[in-house]
Amino acid sequence: MEAESLHIVFENAFDAVGEACESYAPQLRPREIGTITSIATGIAKVSGLPGVGFEEVLRFPGDVYGIAFNVDEDEIGVVLLGDYRRLQAGDEVERRGHVMDVPVGEGLIGRIIDPMGRPLDDAGPLVSSERLPVERPAASIMDRAPVTIPLQTGIKVIDALIPIGRGQRELILGDRQTGKTAIALDTILNQRGQNVLCVYCAIGQRASGVAKVIAALRENGAMEYTVVVVTEGNDPPGLAYVAPYAATSIAEYFMEQGRDVLIVYDDLTHHARAYRELSLLLRRPPGREAFPGDIFYIHSRLLERATHLLDDRGGGSLTALPIIETEAQDISAYIPTNLISITDGQLYLSPTLFELGVLPAVDVGKSVSRVGGKAQRAAYRAVAGDLKLAYAQFEELETFSRFGARLDEDTRKVITHGRRIRACLKQPEFSPVSVPEQIAVLLALIADLFDSVPLEKMTQAEQAVREAAANIPDEVSARFDSAEKLSEEDQAAIVTIAQQALLPFQSKPETKPEAEPEAKPEAEPEATEKP
């Protein structure tokens, strides 16, 4: 019985194969095949493809792909996106019939990929739901909504003084080794439990630097909600050029699903250099400062894709944190000024503050947020204005006091208070601070509770206030996340809790003896010179 049923199964299978073979009709499909005329570093010149379009993908031998970048009358300048060492003049080139695209979908979360969508980790093949072009038009003005929800970075100086909203573009700029990537990483780590997906795009970075970032994300559990797009320094310049656009398409997929996304471009200096290299190799005419005239356009069309969509479009948001490197603190150079004009504010990291150990080294005077103040929580707005004014006065008087001038009592108080502000705004790496803890520390600062704490005990005193923030009544802490302002009773309750926490750190003498020793050595030479 089993043999007969097996015989029937085989007969049915063979009948189906026969029917398929009879119904099959071969079709002739024309293909355009070109040839390589010359190869250079990262580019190729191709002839024989009259129908090719701008930014169309071309396939070379060995599964190497390229993008048609220059479409001239006689030949095509192609940007290569893979290992081109085995290519040579005379090799065949095939049109693919589509523009450069990248896989998107939920399967990318937690993965490390390159701009072509190839996995770089050991987690198996990539599972994607669809593919999107890397170059997409930005959302129209009528589809955009105001930025009204804050993006908490967990960094006190940013959340209080230079706030960022969901859908904003905030530039991070500073010299080399001033902590730009650290700020972006802390922001990603603070999105844990905030329902914000993150995309980290490393553009032309050293492999060791990228490995450190990925290790930090894994150790802190951030890879559960993060996609990492990587191009290393030894990759072709074409991959570095495509990387931020591919990462943005991945982020846009989630934004169009109604989710909040944060994307970090680290950093656009390498992106601009890769584009300049390609432009010079392709003989594009140089513009200002040897960059092509459209260097502004390649960044503007990238960052314009960050926005907050209307509820009709899903209500998702894409917040961009582009990083740029300055040289010798020159923020008025060509590319920094380009990006400052494109973005909605900037965080400037000062090498001077970095050398003094003030970390994060955010220069509050040169940093600004043009949008985030509207999205900032009401609890922050109650303290941020006074804090910024007091800190600005302190920085000005601190510079003045270095000249050995005699300081009156009010000036000494401002300097003493300013030093406490600076000490409280310091923050170790990978240690984001929650909203209740931040507000407790800021209110204690505004109430001058730290002024009688010795500077060497400020770290422990601030930690005590943060731990005491757990005692804030639930009805008060519930107002932190709402648009309601903190009443005077709420503020008084928080200040009382902070005051109790700071009792063990209060020094017996008041502020005079502490401020005077710093003023005496500066004032003594003046007194000895007069006689």
Short mmCIF file of C-alpha atoms in Angstrom, two decimals:
data_model
loop_
_atom_site.label_atom_id
_atom_site.label_comp_id
_atom_site.label_asym_id
_atom_site.label_seq_id
_atom_site.Cartn_x
_atom_site.Cartn_y
_atom_site.Cartn_z
CA MET A 1 0.00 0.00 0.00
CA GLU A 2 2.82 2.35 0.86
CA ALA A 3 4.64 1.55 -2.41
CA GLU A 4 1.53 2.35 -4.46
CA SER A 5 1.00 5.72 -2.72
CA LEU A 6 4.68 6.58 -3.23
CA HIS A 7 4.35 5.69 -6.91
CA ILE A 8 1.36 8.03 -7.23
CA VAL A 9 3.31 10.88 -5.59
CA PHE A 10 6.18 10.48 -8.06
CA GLU A 11 3.82 10.37 -11.01
CA ASN A 12 2.11 13.59 -9.92
CA ALA A 13 5.49 15.30 -9.43
CA PHE A 14 6.72 14.25 -12.88
CA ASP A 15 3.47 15.38 -14.48
CA ALA A 16 3.80 18.81 -12.85
CA VAL A 17 7.43 19.12 -14.07
CA GLY A 18 6.38 18.14 -17.57
CA GLU A 19 3.59 20.70 -17.67
CA ALA A 20 5.96 23.40 -16.47
CA CYS A 21 8.51 22.53 -19.15
CA GLU A 22 5.85 22.59 -21.88
CA SER A 23 4.44 25.96 -20.75
CA TYR A 24 7.88 27.58 -20.46
CA ALA A 25 8.68 30.00 -23.25
CA PRO A 26 12.19 31.49 -23.23
CA GLN A 27 12.27 35.29 -23.42
CA LEU A 28 14.97 37.41 -24.89
CA ARG A 29 15.86 40.35 -22.65
CA PRO A 30 18.25 42.96 -23.95
CA ARG A 31 21.11 43.89 -21.62
CA GLU A 32 23.40 46.86 -21.87
CA ILE A 33 27.00 45.86 -21.41
CA GLY A 34 29.79 48.43 -21.21
CA THR A 35 33.52 48.21 -20.74
CA ILE A 36 35.97 49.77 -18.31
CA THR A 37 38.25 52.26 -20.03
CA SER A 38 40.34 53.19 -16.97
CA ILE A 39 40.59 52.48 -13.22
CA ALA A 40 41.80 54.83 -10.49
CA THR A 41 41.61 54.92 -6.71
CA GLY A 42 37.95 54.34 -5.91
CA ILE A 43 36.60 55.28 -9.34
CA ALA A 44 36.28 53.83 -12.84
CA LYS A 45 35.65 55.32 -16.26
CA VAL A 46 33.16 53.28 -18.32
CA SER A 47 32.04 53.50 -21.94
CA GLY A 48 29.30 51.80 -23.92
CA LEU A 49 26.26 52.39 -21.69
CA PRO A 50 24.21 55.05 -23.51
CA GLY A 51 21.03 54.55 -21.46
CA VAL A 52 22.51 54.74 -17.96
CA GLY A 53 21.01 57.27 -15.52
CA PHE A 54 22.54 59.40 -12.79
CA GLU A 55 23.21 57.42 -9.57
CA GLU A 56 22.22 54.14 -11.23
CA VAL A 57 23.91 51.02 -9.87
CA LEU A 58 26.39 49.23 -12.15
CA ARG A 59 27.77 45.75 -11.62
CA PHE A 60 31.42 44.91 -12.20
CA PRO A 61 33.16 41.50 -12.25
CA GLY A 62 33.61 39.89 -8.83
CA ASP A 63 30.31 41.28 -7.47
CA VAL A 64 31.76 44.77 -7.17
CA TYR A 65 29.14 47.51 -7.50
CA GLY A 66 29.40 51.16 -8.41
CA ILE A 67 27.25 54.26 -8.83
CA ALA A 68 27.12 56.33 -12.02
CA PHE A 69 28.28 59.71 -10.74
CA ASN A 70 29.36 61.60 -13.85
CA VAL A 71 27.22 61.01 -16.95
CA ASP A 72 29.19 62.61 -19.77
CA GLU A 73 28.72 62.41 -23.52
CA ASP A 74 31.54 59.96 -24.18
CA GLU A 75 32.02 58.12 -20.89
CA ILE A 76 30.63 57.58 -17.39
CA GLY A 77 32.47 58.31 -14.17
CA VAL A 78 31.61 55.56 -11.69
CA VAL A 79 32.16 55.61 -7.91
CA LEU A 80 33.17 52.10 -6.83
CA LEU A 81 31.69 50.59 -3.65
CA GLY A 82 33.90 47.56 -3.15
CA ASP A 83 37.34 46.03 -3.56
CA TYR A 84 38.42 47.24 -6.99
CA ARG A 85 41.99 45.87 -7.00
CA ARG A 86 41.17 43.02 -9.39
CA LEU A 87 39.34 45.19 -11.89
CA GLN A 88 41.16 46.25 -15.02
CA ALA A 89 40.53 48.08 -18.26
CA GLY A 90 38.45 46.02 -20.71
CA ASP A 91 36.31 44.29 -18.07
CA GLU A 92 32.57 44.17 -18.73
CA VAL A 93 30.13 46.40 -16.82
CA GLU A 94 26.41 45.65 -16.55
CA ARG A 95 23.51 48.00 -15.80
CA ARG A 96 21.30 47.02 -12.87
CA GLY A 97 18.37 49.29 -13.76
CA HIS A 98 17.87 50.84 -10.30
CA VAL A 99 19.43 53.43 -8.06
CA MET A 100 21.46 52.60 -4.97
CA ASP A 101 19.23 51.16 -2.23
CA VAL A 102 19.61 49.64 1.24
CA PRO A 103 17.64 46.95 3.13
CA VAL A 104 15.38 48.24 5.91
CA GLY A 105 13.14 46.64 8.52
CA GLU A 106 12.94 45.37 12.08
CA GLY A 107 15.58 42.74 11.34
CA LEU A 108 18.27 45.43 11.28
CA ILE A 109 17.87 46.36 14.96
CA GLY A 110 20.89 45.19 16.90
CA ARG A 111 22.93 44.53 13.75
CA ILE A 112 26.17 45.98 12.40
CA ILE A 113 26.11 46.49 8.63
CA ASP A 114 27.90 48.38 5.89
CA PRO A 115 26.14 50.93 3.62
CA MET A 116 25.42 48.18 1.07
CA GLY A 117 23.40 46.27 3.68
CA ARG A 118 25.97 43.49 4.14
CA PRO A 119 26.30 42.23 7.74
CA LEU A 120 29.60 42.89 9.48
CA ASP A 121 28.81 40.93 12.65
CA ASP A 122 28.55 37.19 13.22
CA ALA A 123 24.77 37.12 13.66
CA GLY A 124 23.98 35.41 10.37
CA PRO A 125 22.30 36.76 7.23
CA LEU A 126 20.33 39.99 7.35
CA VAL A 127 16.53 39.77 7.39
CA SER A 128 14.86 42.80 5.82
CA SER A 129 11.27 43.56 4.87
CA GLU A 130 12.01 45.88 1.93
CA ARG A 131 14.64 48.08 0.33
CA LEU A 132 14.65 51.88 0.13
CA PRO A 133 16.75 54.18 -2.07
CA VAL A 134 19.61 55.81 -0.17
CA GLU A 135 18.79 59.18 -1.75
CA ARG A 136 15.20 60.18 -0.94
CA PRO A 137 13.48 63.57 -1.00
CA ALA A 138 12.96 65.17 2.40
CA ALA A 139 9.44 65.48 3.82
CA SER A 140 7.60 68.53 2.52
CA ILE A 141 6.98 71.53 4.76
CA MET A 142 3.25 70.77 4.95
CA ASP A 143 3.98 67.29 6.30
CA ARG A 144 6.09 68.57 9.20
CA ALA A 145 4.94 69.28 12.74
CA PRO A 146 6.53 71.57 15.36
CA VAL A 147 9.16 70.10 17.67
CA THR A 148 7.36 69.77 21.00
CA ILE A 149 8.78 66.67 22.75
CA PRO A 150 12.21 66.77 24.40
CA LEU A 151 14.95 64.27 23.61
CA GLN A 152 16.63 63.70 26.97
CA THR A 153 20.38 63.17 26.59
CA GLY A 154 20.97 62.37 30.27
CA ILE A 155 23.71 65.03 30.26
CA LYS A 156 22.91 67.78 32.74
CA VAL A 157 24.54 70.69 30.93
CA ILE A 158 22.70 69.84 27.69
CA ASP A 159 19.26 69.02 29.07
CA ALA A 160 19.26 72.15 31.25
CA LEU A 161 21.03 74.76 29.12
CA ILE A 162 21.10 73.56 25.48
CA PRO A 163 18.04 71.27 25.21
CA ILE A 164 17.32 69.10 22.17
CA GLY A 165 13.84 68.24 20.86
CA ARG A 166 12.72 65.17 18.93
CA GLY A 167 12.95 66.10 15.26
CA GLN A 168 15.74 68.66 15.76
CA ARG A 169 19.19 68.77 14.12
CA GLU A 170 21.86 69.64 16.69
CA LEU A 171 25.46 69.92 15.50
CA ILE A 172 28.29 68.67 17.76
CA LEU A 173 31.57 70.33 16.87
CA GLY A 174 35.00 70.72 18.40
CA ASP A 175 38.66 69.90 17.91
CA ARG A 176 40.04 66.37 17.89
CA GLN A 177 39.80 64.41 21.15
CA THR A 178 37.40 66.76 22.94
CA GLY A 179 34.65 64.21 23.60
CA LYS A 180 32.28 64.63 20.63
CA THR A 181 31.59 60.91 20.18
CA ALA A 182 31.23 60.51 23.97
CA ILE A 183 28.30 62.97 24.02
CA ALA A 184 26.59 61.13 21.15
CA LEU A 185 27.17 57.77 22.88
CA ASP A 186 25.77 59.02 26.20
CA THR A 187 22.69 60.26 24.34
CA ILE A 188 22.19 56.83 22.76
CA LEU A 189 22.61 55.08 26.12
CA ASN A 190 20.03 57.39 27.72
CA GLN A 191 17.36 56.32 25.19
CA ARG A 192 17.04 52.96 26.93
CA GLY A 193 13.39 52.64 27.95
CA GLN A 194 12.48 55.92 26.19
CA ASN A 195 10.97 54.21 23.10
CA VAL A 196 13.57 55.83 20.82
CA LEU A 197 15.42 53.78 18.20
CA CYS A 198 19.01 54.80 17.45
CA VAL A 199 21.15 54.63 14.32
CA TYR A 200 24.90 55.16 14.71
CA CYS A 201 26.71 55.86 11.44
CA ALA A 202 30.51 55.67 11.56
CA ILE A 203 31.99 57.38 8.49
CA GLY A 204 35.60 56.59 7.67
CA GLN A 205 36.54 55.92 11.30
CA ARG A 206 39.47 53.83 12.52
CA ALA A 207 38.53 50.20 13.10
CA SER A 208 39.74 50.41 16.72
CA GLY A 209 37.54 53.45 17.39
CA VAL A 210 34.46 51.78 15.93
CA ALA A 211 35.17 48.62 17.96
CA LYS A 212 35.29 50.69 21.18
CA VAL A 213 31.95 52.33 20.39
CA ILE A 214 30.29 48.98 19.62
CA ALA A 215 31.76 47.45 22.79
CA ALA A 216 30.37 50.34 24.87
CA LEU A 217 26.93 49.92 23.27
CA ARG A 218 26.94 46.18 23.98
CA GLU A 219 28.16 46.51 27.57
CA ASN A 220 25.39 48.99 28.36
CA GLY A 221 22.64 47.04 26.60
CA ALA A 222 22.11 49.69 23.91
CA MET A 223 22.43 47.34 20.92
CA GLU A 224 18.88 46.14 21.65
CA TYR A 225 17.53 49.33 20.08
CA THR A 226 20.43 50.44 17.86
CA VAL A 227 21.49 49.90 14.25
CA VAL A 228 25.18 50.49 13.48
CA VAL A 229 26.25 51.42 9.95
CA VAL A 230 30.04 51.28 9.52
CA THR A 231 32.61 52.39 7.00
CA GLU A 232 36.23 52.19 8.07
CA GLY A 233 39.16 54.34 7.03
CA ASN A 234 40.51 51.74 4.59
CA ASP A 235 37.17 51.37 2.76
CA PRO A 236 36.74 52.96 -0.69
CA PRO A 237 35.75 56.67 -0.56
CA GLY A 238 32.50 55.81 -2.34
CA LEU A 239 31.30 53.80 0.67
CA ALA A 240 32.11 56.69 3.02
CA TYR A 241 30.14 59.03 0.76
CA VAL A 242 27.07 56.76 0.62
CA ALA A 243 27.09 55.77 4.32
CA PRO A 244 25.13 58.68 5.89
CA TYR A 245 22.44 58.56 3.19
CA ALA A 246 22.00 54.80 3.66
CA ALA A 247 21.80 55.21 7.45
CA THR A 248 19.19 57.95 7.03
CA SER A 249 17.02 55.73 4.82
CA ILE A 250 17.13 53.04 7.51
CA ALA A 251 16.10 55.63 10.13
CA GLU A 252 13.38 57.05 7.87
CA TYR A 253 11.75 53.63 7.57
CA PHE A 254 11.17 53.57 11.33
CA MET A 255 10.14 57.24 11.38
CA GLU A 256 7.46 56.56 8.77
CA GLN A 257 6.17 53.75 11.01
CA GLY A 258 5.40 56.44 13.60
CA ARG A 259 8.44 55.85 15.81
CA ASP A 260 10.99 58.27 17.25
CA VAL A 261 14.50 57.78 15.89
CA LEU A 262 17.88 59.29 16.78
CA ILE A 263 20.68 59.22 14.19
CA VAL A 264 24.33 60.10 14.83
CA TYR A 265 26.70 60.92 11.95
CA ASP A 266 30.28 60.39 13.17
CA ASP A 267 31.58 62.38 11.50
CA LEU A 268 30.73 64.53 8.50
CA THR A 269 34.31 65.80 8.18
CA HIS A 270 35.28 62.41 6.72
CA HIS A 271 32.17 62.51 4.55
CA ALA A 272 33.20 65.86 3.06
CA ARG A 273 36.77 64.63 2.51
CA ALA A 274 35.52 61.49 0.76
CA TYR A 275 33.33 63.61 -1.51
CA ARG A 276 36.21 65.96 -2.25
CA GLU A 277 38.45 62.99 -3.11
CA LEU A 278 35.85 61.56 -5.49
CA SER A 279 35.24 64.95 -7.09
CA LEU A 280 38.92 65.56 -7.73
CA LEU A 281 39.42 62.04 -9.12
CA LEU A 282 36.43 62.55 -11.43
CA ARG A 283 37.85 65.92 -12.53
CA ARG A 284 34.95 67.96 -11.18
CA PRO A 285 35.89 71.64 -11.06
CA PRO A 286 36.82 72.75 -7.52
CA GLY A 287 34.99 75.55 -5.72
CA ARG A 288 35.66 77.53 -2.58
CA GLU A 289 38.65 76.29 -0.54
CA ALA A 290 39.24 73.47 -3.04
CA PHE A 291 35.90 71.86 -2.17
CA PRO A 292 33.30 71.45 -4.90
CA GLY A 293 30.67 74.12 -5.03
CA ASP A 294 27.96 71.65 -4.01
CA ILE A 295 29.60 70.56 -0.74
CA PHE A 296 26.88 72.56 1.03
CA TYR A 297 24.19 70.73 -0.90
CA ILE A 298 25.39 67.20 -0.05
CA HIS A 299 24.99 67.99 3.67
CA SER A 300 21.82 70.06 3.42
CA ARG A 301 19.89 67.41 1.50
CA LEU A 302 21.04 64.87 4.10
CA LEU A 303 20.08 66.84 7.22
CA GLU A 304 16.81 68.17 5.77
CA ARG A 305 15.48 64.61 6.06
CA ALA A 306 15.47 64.94 9.87
CA THR A 307 12.07 66.19 11.01
CA HIS A 308 8.97 65.61 13.12
CA LEU A 309 6.06 64.37 11.00
CA LEU A 310 2.41 65.33 11.41
CA ASP A 311 0.08 62.86 13.12
CA ASP A 312 -1.55 62.22 9.72
CA ARG A 313 1.83 60.92 8.52
CA GLY A 314 2.32 58.75 11.60
CA GLY A 315 3.76 61.34 13.97
CA GLY A 316 7.26 59.86 13.92
CA SER A 317 10.40 61.92 14.33
CA LEU A 318 14.02 61.76 13.21
CA THR A 319 16.53 63.63 15.39
CA ALA A 320 19.98 64.16 13.86
CA LEU A 321 23.23 64.68 15.77
CA PRO A 322 25.87 65.37 13.11
CA ILE A 323 29.46 65.56 14.36
CA ILE A 324 32.07 67.80 12.74
CA GLU A 325 35.73 68.30 13.56
CA THR A 326 37.21 71.80 13.75
CA GLU A 327 40.85 72.71 13.38
CA ALA A 328 42.47 75.00 15.97
CA GLN A 329 39.03 75.96 17.35
CA ASP A 330 38.09 77.63 14.05
CA ILE A 331 34.30 77.36 13.95
CA SER A 332 34.19 79.96 11.15
CA ALA A 333 35.80 77.60 8.61
CA TYR A 334 33.91 76.60 5.48
CA ILE A 335 32.32 73.28 6.49
CA PRO A 336 31.54 74.21 10.14
CA THR A 337 29.74 77.38 9.01
CA ASN A 338 27.87 75.36 6.36
CA LEU A 339 26.60 72.94 8.97
CA ILE A 340 25.85 75.62 11.55
CA SER A 341 23.59 77.28 8.97
CA ILE A 342 21.87 73.98 8.13
CA THR A 343 21.27 72.74 11.69
CA ASP A 344 19.02 74.05 14.47
CA GLY A 345 21.80 74.73 16.94
CA GLN A 346 25.24 73.53 17.95
CA LEU A 347 27.12 72.08 20.90
CA TYR A 348 30.66 73.46 20.90
CA LEU A 349 33.27 71.47 22.84
CA SER A 350 36.16 73.59 24.09
CA PRO A 351 39.71 72.13 24.27
CA THR A 352 40.45 74.56 27.10
CA LEU A 353 37.65 73.15 29.25
CA PHE A 354 38.71 69.63 28.29
CA GLU A 355 42.26 70.28 29.49
CA LEU A 356 40.89 71.69 32.76
CA GLY A 357 39.00 68.45 33.35
CA VAL A 358 35.54 69.98 32.87
CA LEU A 359 33.83 67.05 31.18
CA PRO A 360 31.73 67.14 29.09
CA ALA A 361 33.64 70.16 27.79
CA VAL A 362 30.55 72.01 26.49
CA ASP A 363 31.18 75.74 26.06
CA VAL A 364 27.83 77.17 27.14
CA GLY A 365 28.63 80.58 25.67
CA LYS A 366 29.21 79.28 22.12
CA SER A 367 26.54 76.58 22.21
CA VAL A 368 22.92 77.26 21.33
CA SER A 369 19.67 75.39 20.70
CA ARG A 370 17.27 77.23 18.40
CA VAL A 371 14.39 74.78 18.81
CA GLY A 372 14.80 72.63 21.92
CA GLY A 373 13.78 75.37 24.36
CA LYS A 374 10.22 75.07 23.03
CA ALA A 375 10.27 71.34 23.71
CA GLN A 376 12.01 71.55 27.07
CA ARG A 377 10.12 70.31 30.10
CA ALA A 378 8.51 73.06 32.18
CA ALA A 379 10.43 71.88 35.25
CA TYR A 380 13.70 72.67 33.46
CA ARG A 381 12.54 76.04 32.20
CA ALA A 382 11.94 77.12 35.80
CA VAL A 383 15.66 76.85 36.56
CA ALA A 384 17.49 76.99 33.23
CA GLY A 385 17.29 80.78 32.72
CA ASP A 386 18.77 81.70 36.10
CA LEU A 387 21.40 79.00 35.82
CA LYS A 388 22.65 80.13 32.40
CA LEU A 389 22.82 83.78 33.52
CA ALA A 390 24.71 82.90 36.72
CA TYR A 391 27.15 80.69 34.77
CA ALA A 392 27.78 83.38 32.15
CA GLN A 393 28.45 85.99 34.87
CA PHE A 394 30.84 83.60 36.58
CA GLU A 395 32.85 82.92 33.41
CA GLU A 396 33.25 86.64 32.75
CA LEU A 397 34.25 87.45 36.35
CA GLU A 398 36.59 84.46 36.53
CA THR A 399 38.57 85.81 33.60
CA PHE A 400 38.62 89.26 35.18
CA SER A 401 39.72 87.96 38.59
CA ARG A 402 42.86 86.36 37.13
CA PHE A 403 44.44 89.78 36.76
CA GLY A 404 44.81 90.13 40.53
CA ALA A 405 42.08 92.70 41.02
CA ARG A 406 40.56 93.18 44.45
CA LEU A 407 37.20 91.47 44.60
CA ASP A 408 34.26 92.73 46.62
CA GLU A 409 31.95 90.45 48.57
CA ASP A 410 29.30 90.19 45.84
CA THR A 411 31.87 89.28 43.20
CA ARG A 412 33.35 86.59 45.45
CA LYS A 413 29.90 85.13 45.94
CA VAL A 414 29.28 85.01 42.18
CA ILE A 415 32.62 83.25 41.62
CA THR A 416 32.00 80.83 44.48
CA HIS A 417 28.52 80.04 43.14
CA GLY A 418 29.85 79.67 39.59
CA ARG A 419 32.47 77.16 40.66
CA ARG A 420 29.72 75.05 42.23
CA ILE A 421 27.71 75.24 39.00
CA ARG A 422 30.70 74.08 36.98
CA ALA A 423 31.38 71.24 39.44
CA CYS A 424 27.74 70.09 39.26
CA LEU A 425 27.69 70.17 35.46
CA LYS A 426 30.66 67.80 35.31
CA GLN A 427 29.63 64.27 34.47
CA PRO A 428 31.53 61.01 33.89
CA GLU A 429 31.18 59.15 30.61
CA PHE A 430 28.49 56.45 30.26
CA SER A 431 26.57 57.68 33.32
CA PRO A 432 23.38 59.43 32.15
CA VAL A 433 21.35 61.19 34.85
CA SER A 434 17.58 60.74 35.11
CA VAL A 435 15.15 63.66 34.99
CA PRO A 436 14.23 63.71 38.72
CA GLU A 437 17.90 63.60 39.71
CA GLN A 438 18.76 66.43 37.30
CA ILE A 439 15.95 68.67 38.54
CA ALA A 440 16.89 68.03 42.19
CA VAL A 441 20.52 69.03 41.52
CA LEU A 442 19.54 72.09 39.48
CA LEU A 443 17.06 73.35 42.07
CA ALA A 444 19.68 72.88 44.79
CA LEU A 445 22.10 74.94 42.69
CA ILE A 446 19.60 77.77 42.17
CA ALA A 447 18.84 77.78 45.92
CA ASP A 448 22.60 78.22 46.65
CA LEU A 449 22.63 75.04 48.73
CA PHE A 450 25.99 73.95 47.32
CA ASP A 451 27.74 77.26 48.04
CA SER A 452 28.77 76.20 51.55
CA VAL A 453 30.04 72.79 50.38
CA PRO A 454 33.85 72.63 49.91
CA LEU A 455 34.84 72.12 46.27
CA GLU A 456 36.67 68.87 47.03
CA LYS A 457 33.41 67.40 48.37
CA MET A 458 31.18 68.53 45.50
CA THR A 459 31.16 65.15 43.75
CA GLN A 460 29.96 63.31 46.87
CA ALA A 461 27.48 66.09 47.70
CA GLU A 462 25.95 65.99 44.24
CA GLN A 463 25.70 62.20 44.41
CA ALA A 464 23.89 62.52 47.76
CA VAL A 465 21.34 64.90 46.22
CA ARG A 466 20.81 62.53 43.29
CA GLU A 467 20.18 59.62 45.63
CA ALA A 468 17.82 61.75 47.71
CA ALA A 469 15.79 62.47 44.55
CA ALA A 470 14.19 59.05 45.05
CA ASN A 471 12.34 60.58 48.02
CA ILE A 472 10.53 63.17 45.87
CA PRO A 473 6.76 62.62 46.26
CA ASP A 474 5.12 60.78 43.36
CA GLU A 475 2.63 63.59 42.68
CA VAL A 476 5.56 66.02 42.26
CA SER A 477 7.68 63.73 40.08
CA ALA A 478 4.63 63.04 37.88
CA ARG A 479 4.69 66.71 36.87
CA PHE A 480 8.25 66.39 35.53
CA ASP A 481 6.99 64.63 32.38
CA SER A 482 3.98 66.91 31.87
CA ALA A 483 3.62 70.46 30.60
CA GLU A 484 2.66 71.68 34.07
CA LYS A 485 5.02 74.09 35.77
CA LEU A 486 6.37 73.23 39.18
CA SER A 487 4.59 75.27 41.82
CA GLU A 488 6.46 77.07 44.58
CA GLU A 489 5.35 74.34 46.99
CA ASP A 490 6.79 71.65 44.69
CA GLN A 491 10.09 73.47 44.39
CA ALA A 492 10.21 74.03 48.16
CA ALA A 493 9.62 70.31 48.77
CA ILE A 494 12.48 69.34 46.45
CA VAL A 495 14.80 71.96 47.95
CA THR A 496 14.03 70.65 51.46
CA ILE A 497 14.92 67.11 50.40
CA ALA A 498 18.19 68.35 48.87
CA GLN A 499 18.95 70.42 51.98
CA GLN A 500 18.64 67.37 54.19
CA ALA A 501 20.94 65.40 51.88
CA LEU A 502 23.61 68.14 51.97
CA LEU A 503 23.73 68.55 55.78
CA PRO A 504 26.74 66.20 56.23
CA PHE A 505 28.72 68.14 53.61
CA GLN A 506 28.18 71.67 54.94
CA SER A 507 31.41 73.36 56.02
CA LYS A 508 31.29 75.23 59.33
CA PRO A 509 32.64 78.53 57.98
CA GLU A 510 30.58 80.34 55.40
CA THR A 511 31.68 81.28 51.90
CA LYS A 512 34.08 84.10 52.94
CA PRO A 513 37.07 82.04 54.09
CA GLU A 514 36.83 79.83 51.00
CA ALA A 515 36.70 82.69 48.53
CA GLU A 516 39.33 84.76 50.36
CA PRO A 517 42.30 82.37 50.03
CA GLU A 518 41.88 82.48 46.25
CA ALA A 519 41.64 86.26 46.29
CA LYS A 520 44.50 86.89 48.79
CA PRO A 521 47.44 85.62 46.71
CA GLU A 522 46.18 87.70 43.80
CA ALA A 523 45.68 90.80 45.94
CA GLU A 524 48.90 90.50 48.01
CA PRO A 525 51.36 91.60 45.27
CA GLU A 526 49.32 94.73 44.83
CA ALA A 527 49.60 95.52 48.54
CA THR A 528 53.39 94.92 48.62
CA GLU A 529 54.08 97.02 45.55
CA LYS A 530 52.42 100.17 46.92
CA PRO A 531 54.92 100.79 49.76
#
